[in-house]
Amino acid sequence: MIKDWKNSTMRITRILCFLVAFITASGFYSLYNYLNEDLEKQTFQATEEAMVDTAHLLTALVECQLDGNQIEMSNLDEALKQADTHKFKASIFKHNKEHVGTHAYITDKKGIVIFDSHTPERVGKDLSEFNDVFLALQDKYAVRSSRNDEDDAASSILYVAVPIKNREGEIIGVLSAYKAQKDVLHFIEARRRWIIFSLFLIGIGIGVFIIAVFIWLFRPLGKLTAYANAISRGERPTFPKIGQGREVNTLGKALRDMRESLEGRRYTENYTRMLTHELKSPLAAIKGAAELLNEDMPREQREKFLANISRQADRSTNLIDGLLRLSQLEAQQELSKPTTINLSEITTEVCDEYEARTSAKSLTIERYIPENLTISGDSNMLATAVANLIENAIRFSPEGGTITISLLEEDNKTKILVRDQGPGIPDFAKERVFEHFYSLPCEETKQKGTGLGLSFVLEVAKLHNGAASLENSASGGAIATITLPH
């Protein structure tokens, strides 16, 4: 279920990323096209507006020199030639303009060119069918744009024509001012670069915002997903740091509360069921012995039944005490106050405490404990875990045997190893040795333990972000290992 939710979340995230990227890219593309087209239109419109003024000014200059219907062009020719000789530098929107780019030609009332300030070879040509001349001869607003090279858009030239009228208001010719549109392409390109740069900055801003949203929202969701997956695997993960976002913290708190509620309910159900099952045997033995004591029997037999009651009562007490310790341990999500502890000293002290127990069974404890090996953790928990392993080794070791206790450091990890010379672990029990209440009988006494010692060891290892294992040794016996990170 958790895995499906994780995969679903990842799919949703990828779809959202794609949609955001697609919508953003489409929006930028549409905006760029709109601004680019609008830029060209506005620039050419502004140029056309200036050309209209220029055409009318030049036409007025020509009309001032009219001699009847005779068009005099000497002053216009001289003025335009003089303008071509002007040397200047005008910085317009980061473009340096150094020459006059506006020219003019004049046609008679039939549309035949009689003057051209820039292209003299045009004189004598009939332009009556060209839009600027054709419309101007009809006293209409006249403008056209033509390419010198049909394959080159930059070769376009803008023409604005104005009719030349005599004093009676008759049209006797046309003056057409013209300008190469490439003269304004510099401004268009500069503006276009500015638009692209501006859109790029906006895109960067949106990208940073989206990344911030993903970090703010989806990254914490990923951590919460990993947290939930770890719980589903039976691990005891630390609640992740998910930042200050209100939404994800609300979700995280709900997830943590749900975990605690479910674990508490499951924990109560499991332990009630297991404790009930485990207590049935000693209680049944106590009840049976108590009923038999009501009958007349020899003193020796009576003492045997009383000893059995005492033994079963002790077993029940140990079972309950062990279960209480384990339940307290399992209720912890993490170590409350880990400190730097000397594992060498703790292990040595535990070994010293068991000297009397081992001597009574003629067992020898061999120690391979380096000095001052330190880790971060809880000293009481680790001491109890080592004690449980030693008790387990004593229980299964034959008289006169040897128990070996070692501390090792390898691959940035510390290992506690307790080895006995007992019969080892049967194949059928290898997968169950850490289960609650699962215990193998000792061959000598035929008695079972509480089945909680190794469960306690495993929980201590987990709380220290480590692991525990119990395996058969190649030379006989079993080796119990607690692996702890540095």
CSV table of C-alpha atoms in Angstrom, one decimal:
chain,number,residue,atom,x,y,z
A,1,MET,CA,0.0,0.0,0.0
A,2,ILE,CA,2.8,2.4,1.0
A,3,LYS,CA,4.8,1.4,-2.2
A,4,ASP,CA,1.7,2.1,-4.4
A,5,TRP,CA,1.2,5.5,-2.7
A,6,LYS,CA,4.9,6.3,-3.2
A,7,ASN,CA,4.7,5.4,-6.9
A,8,SER,CA,1.5,7.3,-7.3
A,9,THR,CA,3.1,10.4,-5.7
A,10,MET,CA,6.1,10.2,-8.0
A,11,ARG,CA,3.9,9.9,-11.0
A,12,ILE,CA,1.8,12.9,-9.9
A,13,THR,CA,5.1,14.8,-9.3
A,14,ARG,CA,6.4,14.1,-12.8
A,15,ILE,CA,3.0,15.0,-14.3
A,16,LEU,CA,2.9,18.3,-12.4
A,17,CYS,CA,6.5,19.0,-13.5
A,18,PHE,CA,5.7,18.3,-17.1
A,19,LEU,CA,2.5,20.4,-17.0
A,20,VAL,CA,4.2,23.4,-15.3
A,21,ALA,CA,7.1,23.2,-17.8
A,22,PHE,CA,4.7,22.9,-20.8
A,23,ILE,CA,2.4,25.7,-19.7
A,24,THR,CA,5.4,28.0,-18.8
A,25,ALA,CA,7.2,27.3,-22.1
A,26,SER,CA,3.9,27.8,-24.1
A,27,GLY,CA,3.3,31.0,-22.3
A,28,PHE,CA,6.8,32.3,-22.9
A,29,TYR,CA,6.6,31.3,-26.6
A,30,SER,CA,3.3,33.1,-27.1
A,31,LEU,CA,4.4,36.2,-25.2
A,32,TYR,CA,7.7,36.3,-27.2
A,33,ASN,CA,5.8,36.0,-30.5
A,34,TYR,CA,3.3,38.7,-29.5
A,35,LEU,CA,6.0,41.1,-28.3
A,36,ASN,CA,8.2,40.5,-31.4
A,37,GLU,CA,5.3,41.0,-33.8
A,38,ASP,CA,4.1,44.1,-31.9
A,39,LEU,CA,7.7,45.4,-31.7
A,40,GLU,CA,8.1,45.3,-35.5
A,41,LYS,CA,4.7,46.8,-36.1
A,42,GLN,CA,5.2,49.7,-33.6
A,43,THR,CA,8.7,50.4,-34.9
A,44,PHE,CA,7.6,50.5,-38.6
A,45,GLN,CA,4.6,52.5,-37.6
A,46,ALA,CA,6.8,55.1,-35.8
A,47,THR,CA,9.1,55.2,-38.9
A,48,GLU,CA,6.1,55.6,-41.2
A,49,GLU,CA,4.8,58.5,-39.1
A,50,ALA,CA,8.1,60.3,-39.3
A,51,MET,CA,8.3,59.6,-43.0
A,52,VAL,CA,4.8,61.2,-43.5
A,53,ASP,CA,6.1,64.4,-41.9
A,54,THR,CA,9.3,64.3,-43.9
A,55,ALA,CA,7.4,63.8,-47.2
A,56,HIS,CA,5.1,66.7,-46.5
A,57,LEU,CA,8.0,69.0,-45.5
A,58,LEU,CA,9.9,68.2,-48.7
A,59,THR,CA,6.7,68.6,-50.8
A,60,ALA,CA,6.1,72.0,-49.2
A,61,LEU,CA,9.7,73.0,-50.1
A,62,VAL,CA,9.1,72.0,-53.7
A,63,GLU,CA,5.7,73.7,-53.9
A,64,CYS,CA,7.3,77.0,-52.7
A,65,GLN,CA,9.5,76.9,-55.8
A,66,LEU,CA,6.7,76.2,-58.4
A,67,ASP,CA,6.7,78.3,-61.5
A,68,GLY,CA,3.2,77.7,-62.8
A,69,ASN,CA,3.1,74.0,-63.4
A,70,GLN,CA,6.8,73.7,-63.7
A,71,ILE,CA,8.4,71.7,-60.9
A,72,GLU,CA,11.7,73.2,-59.8
A,73,MET,CA,14.0,70.7,-58.0
A,74,SER,CA,17.3,72.6,-57.6
A,75,ASN,CA,16.8,73.7,-54.0
A,76,LEU,CA,15.6,70.2,-53.0
A,77,ASP,CA,18.5,68.6,-54.8
A,78,GLU,CA,20.9,71.0,-53.1
A,79,ALA,CA,19.4,70.5,-49.7
A,80,LEU,CA,19.5,66.7,-49.9
A,81,LYS,CA,23.0,66.6,-51.2
A,82,GLN,CA,24.1,69.0,-48.4
A,83,ALA,CA,22.4,66.7,-45.9
A,84,ASP,CA,24.4,63.8,-47.2
A,85,THR,CA,27.7,65.7,-46.5
A,86,HIS,CA,26.8,66.2,-42.8
A,87,LYS,CA,29.0,64.4,-40.4
A,88,PHE,CA,27.4,63.5,-37.1
A,89,LYS,CA,27.1,60.8,-34.5
A,90,ALA,CA,23.7,60.2,-32.9
A,91,SER,CA,23.5,57.4,-30.3
A,92,ILE,CA,19.9,56.1,-30.5
A,93,PHE,CA,19.1,53.2,-28.2
A,94,LYS,CA,22.7,52.1,-28.2
A,95,HIS,CA,22.9,52.4,-32.0
A,96,ASN,CA,25.2,55.1,-33.5
A,97,LYS,CA,23.6,56.8,-36.5
A,98,GLU,CA,26.2,58.6,-38.7
A,99,HIS,CA,24.4,59.5,-42.0
A,100,VAL,CA,21.0,60.6,-43.3
A,101,GLY,CA,19.0,57.6,-44.4
A,102,THR,CA,15.9,59.4,-45.9
A,103,HIS,CA,15.8,60.2,-49.7
A,104,ALA,CA,13.2,61.3,-52.1
A,105,TYR,CA,12.2,61.1,-55.8
A,106,ILE,CA,9.7,63.2,-57.8
A,107,THR,CA,7.5,62.1,-60.7
A,108,ASP,CA,5.4,64.2,-63.0
A,109,LYS,CA,1.6,63.9,-63.2
A,110,LYS,CA,2.0,60.9,-65.4
A,111,GLY,CA,4.2,59.0,-62.9
A,112,ILE,CA,7.5,59.4,-64.8
A,113,VAL,CA,10.4,59.9,-62.5
A,114,ILE,CA,12.1,63.3,-63.1
A,115,PHE,CA,14.3,63.4,-60.0
A,116,ASP,CA,15.9,60.9,-57.5
A,117,SER,CA,18.3,62.1,-54.8
A,118,HIS,CA,19.8,58.7,-54.2
A,119,THR,CA,19.2,56.5,-57.3
A,120,PRO,CA,19.7,58.7,-60.4
A,121,GLU,CA,19.3,55.7,-62.7
A,122,ARG,CA,15.6,55.7,-61.7
A,123,VAL,CA,15.0,59.0,-63.6
A,124,GLY,CA,12.8,58.4,-66.7
A,125,LYS,CA,11.1,55.3,-65.3
A,126,ASP,CA,7.3,55.0,-65.2
A,127,LEU,CA,6.2,54.4,-61.6
A,128,SER,CA,2.6,55.3,-62.1
A,129,GLU,CA,1.5,51.7,-61.2
A,130,PHE,CA,3.5,51.6,-58.0
A,131,ASN,CA,1.2,52.0,-55.0
A,132,ASP,CA,2.8,55.2,-53.6
A,133,VAL,CA,2.6,57.1,-56.9
A,134,PHE,CA,-0.7,55.6,-58.0
A,135,LEU,CA,-2.5,56.6,-54.8
A,136,ALA,CA,-0.8,60.0,-54.5
A,137,LEU,CA,-2.0,61.0,-58.0
A,138,GLN,CA,-5.5,60.3,-56.8
A,139,ASP,CA,-4.9,62.5,-53.7
A,140,LYS,CA,-5.0,59.6,-51.3
A,141,TYR,CA,-2.8,58.6,-48.5
A,142,ALA,CA,0.0,56.8,-50.3
A,143,VAL,CA,2.5,54.3,-48.8
A,144,ARG,CA,4.2,51.2,-50.0
A,145,SER,CA,7.0,48.8,-49.0
A,146,SER,CA,9.0,47.0,-51.6
A,147,ARG,CA,12.0,44.7,-51.6
A,148,ASN,CA,15.0,45.3,-53.7
A,149,ASP,CA,15.7,41.5,-53.4
A,150,GLU,CA,12.5,39.4,-53.1
A,151,ASP,CA,14.5,36.8,-51.1
A,152,ASP,CA,15.8,39.2,-48.6
A,153,ALA,CA,13.4,40.7,-46.1
A,154,ALA,CA,16.1,43.2,-44.9
A,155,SER,CA,16.1,44.8,-48.4
A,156,SER,CA,12.6,46.3,-47.9
A,157,ILE,CA,12.3,50.1,-48.5
A,158,LEU,CA,9.4,52.2,-47.1
A,159,TYR,CA,7.9,54.8,-49.5
A,160,VAL,CA,5.5,57.6,-48.4
A,161,ALA,CA,4.2,59.8,-51.2
A,162,VAL,CA,2.5,63.2,-51.2
A,163,PRO,CA,0.9,64.9,-54.3
A,164,ILE,CA,2.5,68.1,-55.5
A,165,LYS,CA,-0.1,70.7,-56.2
A,166,ASN,CA,0.0,74.1,-58.0
A,167,ARG,CA,-1.6,77.2,-56.6
A,168,GLU,CA,-5.0,76.2,-58.1
A,169,GLY,CA,-4.8,72.9,-56.2
A,170,GLU,CA,-4.2,70.7,-59.2
A,171,ILE,CA,-1.9,67.7,-58.9
A,172,ILE,CA,1.1,68.2,-61.1
A,173,GLY,CA,3.4,65.5,-59.7
A,174,VAL,CA,4.3,63.3,-56.7
A,175,LEU,CA,7.1,63.5,-54.2
A,176,SER,CA,7.9,60.2,-52.5
A,177,ALA,CA,10.2,60.1,-49.5
A,178,TYR,CA,11.8,56.7,-49.0
A,179,LYS,CA,13.9,55.0,-46.4
A,180,ALA,CA,15.6,51.6,-46.2
A,181,GLN,CA,13.9,49.6,-43.4
A,182,LYS,CA,17.2,48.0,-42.5
A,183,ASP,CA,18.0,51.4,-40.9
A,184,VAL,CA,15.6,50.6,-38.1
A,185,LEU,CA,16.4,46.9,-37.9
A,186,HIS,CA,19.1,47.8,-35.4
A,187,PHE,CA,16.5,49.2,-33.0
A,188,ILE,CA,14.3,46.1,-33.5
A,189,GLU,CA,17.2,43.7,-32.8
A,190,ALA,CA,18.2,45.7,-29.8
A,191,ARG,CA,14.6,45.6,-28.5
A,192,ARG,CA,14.3,42.0,-29.4
A,193,ARG,CA,17.5,41.1,-27.3
A,194,TRP,CA,16.1,43.1,-24.4
A,195,ILE,CA,12.8,41.2,-24.6
A,196,ILE,CA,14.6,37.8,-24.7
A,197,PHE,CA,16.8,38.9,-21.8
A,198,SER,CA,13.7,40.0,-19.8
A,199,LEU,CA,11.8,36.8,-20.5
A,200,PHE,CA,14.9,34.9,-19.6
A,201,LEU,CA,15.1,36.7,-16.2
A,202,ILE,CA,11.4,36.1,-15.7
A,203,GLY,CA,11.9,32.4,-16.6
A,204,ILE,CA,14.8,32.1,-14.1
A,205,GLY,CA,12.5,33.7,-11.4
A,206,ILE,CA,9.7,31.3,-12.2
A,207,GLY,CA,12.2,28.4,-12.2
A,208,VAL,CA,13.6,29.4,-8.8
A,209,PHE,CA,10.1,29.7,-7.5
A,210,ILE,CA,9.1,26.3,-8.7
A,211,ILE,CA,12.2,24.7,-7.3
A,212,ALA,CA,11.5,26.4,-4.0
A,213,VAL,CA,8.0,25.1,-4.0
A,214,PHE,CA,9.3,21.6,-4.8
A,215,ILE,CA,11.9,21.8,-2.0
A,216,TRP,CA,9.3,23.3,0.3
A,217,LEU,CA,6.6,20.7,-0.5
A,218,PHE,CA,7.7,17.7,-2.5
A,219,ARG,CA,11.0,17.1,-0.8
A,220,PRO,CA,9.4,16.8,2.6
A,221,LEU,CA,6.8,14.5,1.1
A,222,GLY,CA,9.6,12.3,-0.2
A,223,LYS,CA,11.1,12.2,3.3
A,224,LEU,CA,7.7,11.3,4.8
A,225,THR,CA,7.3,8.6,2.1
A,226,ALA,CA,10.7,7.1,3.1
A,227,TYR,CA,9.7,7.3,6.7
A,228,ALA,CA,6.4,5.5,6.0
A,229,ASN,CA,8.2,2.8,4.0
A,230,ALA,CA,10.7,2.2,6.8
A,231,ILE,CA,7.8,1.7,9.2
A,232,SER,CA,6.2,-0.7,6.8
A,233,ARG,CA,9.4,-2.7,6.7
A,234,GLY,CA,9.3,-3.0,10.5
A,235,GLU,CA,12.1,-0.6,11.1
A,236,ARG,CA,12.1,2.2,13.8
A,237,PRO,CA,13.1,5.3,11.8
A,238,THR,CA,13.7,8.7,13.4
A,239,PHE,CA,11.0,11.2,12.3
A,240,PRO,CA,12.7,13.2,9.5
A,241,LYS,CA,13.3,17.0,9.5
A,242,ILE,CA,10.8,18.4,7.0
A,243,GLY,CA,11.4,22.1,7.4
A,244,GLN,CA,8.9,24.8,8.5
A,245,GLY,CA,6.1,24.4,5.9
A,246,ARG,CA,2.8,24.4,7.7
A,247,GLU,CA,1.1,21.9,5.3
A,248,VAL,CA,3.9,19.3,5.4
A,249,ASN,CA,4.3,19.6,9.1
A,250,THR,CA,0.6,19.0,9.6
A,251,LEU,CA,0.8,16.0,7.4
A,252,GLY,CA,3.9,14.8,9.2
A,253,LYS,CA,2.3,15.2,12.6
A,254,ALA,CA,-0.8,13.3,11.4
A,255,LEU,CA,1.4,10.5,10.0
A,256,ARG,CA,3.4,10.3,13.2
A,257,ASP,CA,0.2,10.3,15.4
A,258,MET,CA,-1.3,7.6,13.2
A,259,ARG,CA,1.8,5.5,13.5
A,260,GLU,CA,1.9,5.8,17.3
A,261,SER,CA,-1.8,5.1,17.5
A,262,LEU,CA,-1.6,2.0,15.2
A,263,GLU,CA,1.6,0.8,16.8
A,264,GLY,CA,0.0,1.2,20.3
A,265,ARG,CA,-3.1,-0.7,19.3
A,266,ARG,CA,-1.2,-3.4,17.5
A,267,TYR,CA,1.3,-3.5,20.4
A,268,THR,CA,-1.4,-4.0,23.0
A,269,GLU,CA,-3.2,-6.7,20.9
A,270,ASN,CA,0.0,-8.6,20.2
A,271,TYR,CA,1.4,-8.5,23.7
A,272,THR,CA,-1.9,-9.3,25.3
A,273,ARG,CA,-2.2,-12.3,23.0
A,274,MET,CA,1.4,-13.5,23.6
A,275,LEU,CA,1.4,-12.9,27.3
A,276,THR,CA,-1.9,-14.8,27.7
A,277,HIS,CA,-0.5,-17.7,25.6
A,278,GLU,CA,2.8,-17.8,27.5
A,279,LEU,CA,1.2,-17.6,31.0
A,280,LYS,CA,-1.1,-20.5,30.3
A,281,SER,CA,1.6,-23.1,30.8
A,282,PRO,CA,3.0,-21.9,34.2
A,283,LEU,CA,-0.5,-21.1,35.5
A,284,ALA,CA,-1.8,-24.5,34.5
A,285,ALA,CA,1.2,-26.1,36.2
A,286,ILE,CA,0.6,-24.1,39.4
A,287,LYS,CA,-3.1,-24.9,39.4
A,288,GLY,CA,-2.5,-28.7,38.9
A,289,ALA,CA,0.1,-28.8,41.6
A,290,ALA,CA,-2.1,-26.8,44.0
A,291,GLU,CA,-5.0,-29.2,43.4
A,292,LEU,CA,-2.8,-32.2,44.1
A,293,LEU,CA,-1.6,-30.7,47.3
A,294,ASN,CA,-5.1,-31.1,48.7
A,295,GLU,CA,-4.7,-34.8,48.6
A,296,ASP,CA,-2.7,-36.9,51.1
A,297,MET,CA,0.8,-37.6,49.9
A,298,PRO,CA,4.2,-38.3,51.2
A,299,ARG,CA,6.3,-35.3,52.4
A,300,GLU,CA,8.9,-35.8,49.7
A,301,GLN,CA,6.3,-35.6,46.9
A,302,ARG,CA,4.6,-32.6,48.5
A,303,GLU,CA,7.9,-30.7,48.6
A,304,LYS,CA,8.4,-31.6,44.9
A,305,PHE,CA,5.0,-30.1,44.0
A,306,LEU,CA,5.7,-27.0,46.1
A,307,ALA,CA,9.1,-26.5,44.4
A,308,ASN,CA,7.3,-26.8,41.0
A,309,ILE,CA,4.8,-24.1,42.1
A,310,SER,CA,7.7,-21.9,43.2
A,311,ARG,CA,9.6,-22.5,39.9
A,312,GLN,CA,6.5,-21.7,37.8
A,313,ALA,CA,5.8,-18.6,39.8
A,314,ASP,CA,9.4,-17.4,39.3
A,315,ARG,CA,9.0,-18.2,35.6
A,316,SER,CA,5.8,-16.1,35.4
A,317,THR,CA,7.5,-13.3,37.3
A,318,ASN,CA,10.5,-13.3,35.0
A,319,LEU,CA,8.2,-13.4,32.0
A,320,ILE,CA,6.3,-10.4,33.1
A,321,ASP,CA,9.4,-8.5,34.1
A,322,GLY,CA,11.1,-9.2,30.8
A,323,LEU,CA,8.0,-8.2,28.9
A,324,LEU,CA,7.8,-4.9,30.8
A,325,ARG,CA,11.4,-4.1,30.0
A,326,LEU,CA,10.9,-5.0,26.3
A,327,SER,CA,7.7,-3.1,26.1
A,328,GLN,CA,9.4,0.0,27.5
A,329,LEU,CA,12.1,-0.4,24.9
A,330,GLU,CA,9.8,-0.9,22.0
A,331,ALA,CA,7.8,2.1,23.0
A,332,GLN,CA,10.8,4.3,22.3
A,333,GLN,CA,11.1,5.8,18.8
A,334,GLU,CA,14.7,6.8,19.4
A,335,LEU,CA,17.3,7.2,22.1
A,336,SER,CA,16.3,10.0,24.3
A,337,LYS,CA,19.7,11.1,25.5
A,338,PRO,CA,22.6,9.4,23.7
A,339,THR,CA,26.0,10.0,25.2
A,340,THR,CA,29.5,9.0,24.5
A,341,ILE,CA,30.1,5.8,26.4
A,342,ASN,CA,33.1,3.5,26.9
A,343,LEU,CA,31.9,0.2,25.5
A,344,SER,CA,35.1,-1.5,26.7
A,345,GLU,CA,34.4,-0.7,30.3
A,346,ILE,CA,30.7,-1.7,30.1
A,347,THR,CA,31.5,-5.1,28.5
A,348,THR,CA,34.2,-5.7,31.1
A,349,GLU,CA,31.9,-4.9,34.0
A,350,VAL,CA,29.2,-7.2,32.7
A,351,CYS,CA,31.7,-10.0,32.3
A,352,ASP,CA,32.9,-9.5,35.9
A,353,GLU,CA,29.3,-9.8,37.1
A,354,TYR,CA,28.9,-13.2,35.5
A,355,GLU,CA,32.1,-14.7,36.9
A,356,ALA,CA,30.2,-16.5,39.7
A,357,ARG,CA,27.6,-17.9,37.3
A,358,THR,CA,30.3,-19.2,35.0
A,359,SER,CA,32.4,-20.7,37.8
A,360,ALA,CA,29.4,-22.7,39.1
A,361,LYS,CA,29.2,-24.4,35.7
A,362,SER,CA,33.0,-24.6,35.3
A,363,LEU,CA,32.8,-22.3,32.3
A,364,THR,CA,35.6,-20.0,31.2
A,365,ILE,CA,35.1,-16.5,29.8
A,366,GLU,CA,37.8,-15.4,27.3
A,367,ARG,CA,37.8,-11.7,26.7
A,368,TYR,CA,39.2,-9.9,23.7
A,369,ILE,CA,38.3,-6.4,24.6
A,370,PRO,CA,40.5,-3.4,23.4
A,371,GLU,CA,40.8,-0.5,25.8
A,372,ASN,CA,38.8,2.7,25.5
A,373,LEU,CA,36.5,1.7,22.6
A,374,THR,CA,33.8,4.4,22.6
A,375,ILE,CA,30.5,4.9,20.8
A,376,SER,CA,27.4,7.1,21.2
A,377,GLY,CA,24.5,5.4,22.8
A,378,ASP,CA,22.8,4.3,26.1
A,379,SER,CA,25.0,2.5,28.5
A,380,ASN,CA,22.3,0.8,30.5
A,381,MET,CA,20.6,-0.6,27.4
A,382,LEU,CA,23.9,-1.9,26.0
A,383,ALA,CA,24.9,-3.4,29.3
A,384,THR,CA,21.6,-5.3,29.5
A,385,ALA,CA,21.9,-6.5,25.9
A,386,VAL,CA,25.4,-7.9,26.6
A,387,ALA,CA,24.2,-9.5,29.8
A,388,ASN,CA,21.4,-11.2,27.8
A,389,LEU,CA,23.8,-12.6,25.3
A,390,ILE,CA,26.1,-13.9,28.1
A,391,GLU,CA,23.1,-15.5,29.9
A,392,ASN,CA,22.1,-17.1,26.6
A,393,ALA,CA,25.6,-18.5,26.1
A,394,ILE,CA,25.8,-19.8,29.7
A,395,ARG,CA,22.5,-21.5,29.3
A,396,PHE,CA,23.5,-23.5,26.2
A,397,SER,CA,27.2,-24.0,27.0
A,398,PRO,CA,28.2,-27.5,28.3
A,399,GLU,CA,30.0,-27.8,31.6
A,400,GLY,CA,33.7,-26.9,31.2
A,401,GLY,CA,33.1,-25.0,28.0
A,402,THR,CA,34.4,-21.6,27.0
A,403,ILE,CA,32.5,-18.4,26.2
A,404,THR,CA,34.4,-15.9,24.1
A,405,ILE,CA,33.5,-12.2,24.2
A,406,SER,CA,35.1,-9.9,21.7
A,407,LEU,CA,34.9,-6.2,20.6
A,408,LEU,CA,35.9,-5.4,17.1
A,409,GLU,CA,36.1,-2.3,14.9
A,410,GLU,CA,35.7,-2.7,11.2
A,411,ASP,CA,34.2,-0.6,8.3
A,412,ASN,CA,33.4,2.3,10.7
A,413,LYS,CA,31.3,-0.1,12.8
A,414,THR,CA,31.7,-1.6,16.2
A,415,LYS,CA,30.8,-5.3,16.8
A,416,ILE,CA,30.1,-7.1,20.1
A,417,LEU,CA,30.5,-10.9,19.6
A,418,VAL,CA,29.6,-13.5,22.1
A,419,ARG,CA,30.4,-17.1,21.2
A,420,ASP,CA,29.6,-20.3,23.0
A,421,GLN,CA,30.4,-24.0,22.5
A,422,GLY,CA,26.8,-25.2,22.7
A,423,PRO,CA,24.9,-27.3,20.2
A,424,GLY,CA,24.3,-24.4,17.8
A,425,ILE,CA,21.0,-23.3,16.2
A,426,PRO,CA,18.8,-25.9,14.5
A,427,ASP,CA,17.9,-25.1,10.9
A,428,PHE,CA,14.2,-24.8,11.8
A,429,ALA,CA,14.9,-22.1,14.4
A,430,LYS,CA,17.3,-19.8,12.5
A,431,GLU,CA,14.6,-17.5,11.2
A,432,ARG,CA,12.7,-17.3,14.5
A,433,VAL,CA,15.4,-16.8,17.2
A,434,PHE,CA,14.5,-13.1,17.6
A,435,GLU,CA,10.8,-13.6,17.8
A,436,HIS,CA,9.0,-12.7,21.0
A,437,PHE,CA,8.6,-15.7,23.4
A,438,TYR,CA,10.4,-18.0,21.0
A,439,SER,CA,12.9,-20.1,23.0
A,440,LEU,CA,14.8,-23.4,22.5
A,441,PRO,CA,15.0,-25.8,25.4
A,442,CYS,CA,18.4,-26.4,27.0
A,443,GLU,CA,19.6,-30.0,26.4
A,444,GLU,CA,20.8,-30.4,30.0
A,445,THR,CA,17.8,-29.0,31.9
A,446,LYS,CA,15.2,-29.3,29.2
A,447,GLN,CA,13.9,-26.0,30.4
A,448,LYS,CA,13.0,-23.0,28.1
A,449,GLY,CA,13.8,-19.4,28.8
A,450,THR,CA,11.3,-16.6,28.5
A,451,GLY,CA,12.1,-16.0,24.8
A,452,LEU,CA,12.5,-12.3,25.4
A,453,GLY,CA,16.3,-11.9,25.8
A,454,LEU,CA,17.2,-11.9,22.1
A,455,SER,CA,14.2,-9.8,21.3
A,456,PHE,CA,15.5,-7.2,23.8
A,457,VAL,CA,19.0,-7.4,22.2
A,458,LEU,CA,17.5,-6.7,18.7
A,459,GLU,CA,15.5,-3.7,19.9
A,460,VAL,CA,18.5,-2.2,21.6
A,461,ALA,CA,20.5,-2.6,18.4
A,462,LYS,CA,17.7,-1.0,16.4
A,463,LEU,CA,17.5,2.0,18.7
A,464,HIS,CA,21.2,2.5,18.2
A,465,ASN,CA,20.7,2.3,14.4
A,466,GLY,CA,22.5,-1.1,14.4
A,467,ALA,CA,21.6,-4.7,13.9
A,468,ALA,CA,21.8,-8.1,15.7
A,469,SER,CA,22.3,-11.6,14.5
A,470,LEU,CA,22.7,-15.1,15.8
A,471,GLU,CA,24.5,-17.7,13.6
A,472,ASN,CA,26.2,-21.0,13.9
A,473,SER,CA,30.0,-21.0,14.2
A,474,ALA,CA,32.0,-23.0,11.7
A,475,SER,CA,33.9,-24.6,14.6
A,476,GLY,CA,30.8,-25.4,16.6
A,477,GLY,CA,28.5,-23.4,18.9
A,478,ALA,CA,26.8,-20.2,18.1
A,479,ILE,CA,27.9,-16.6,17.6
A,480,ALA,CA,25.7,-13.7,18.7
A,481,THR,CA,26.6,-10.3,17.2
A,482,ILE,CA,25.5,-6.8,17.9
A,483,THR,CA,26.7,-4.4,15.2
A,484,LEU,CA,26.7,-0.7,16.0
A,485,PRO,CA,27.6,2.4,13.9
A,486,HIS,CA,30.3,4.7,15.1
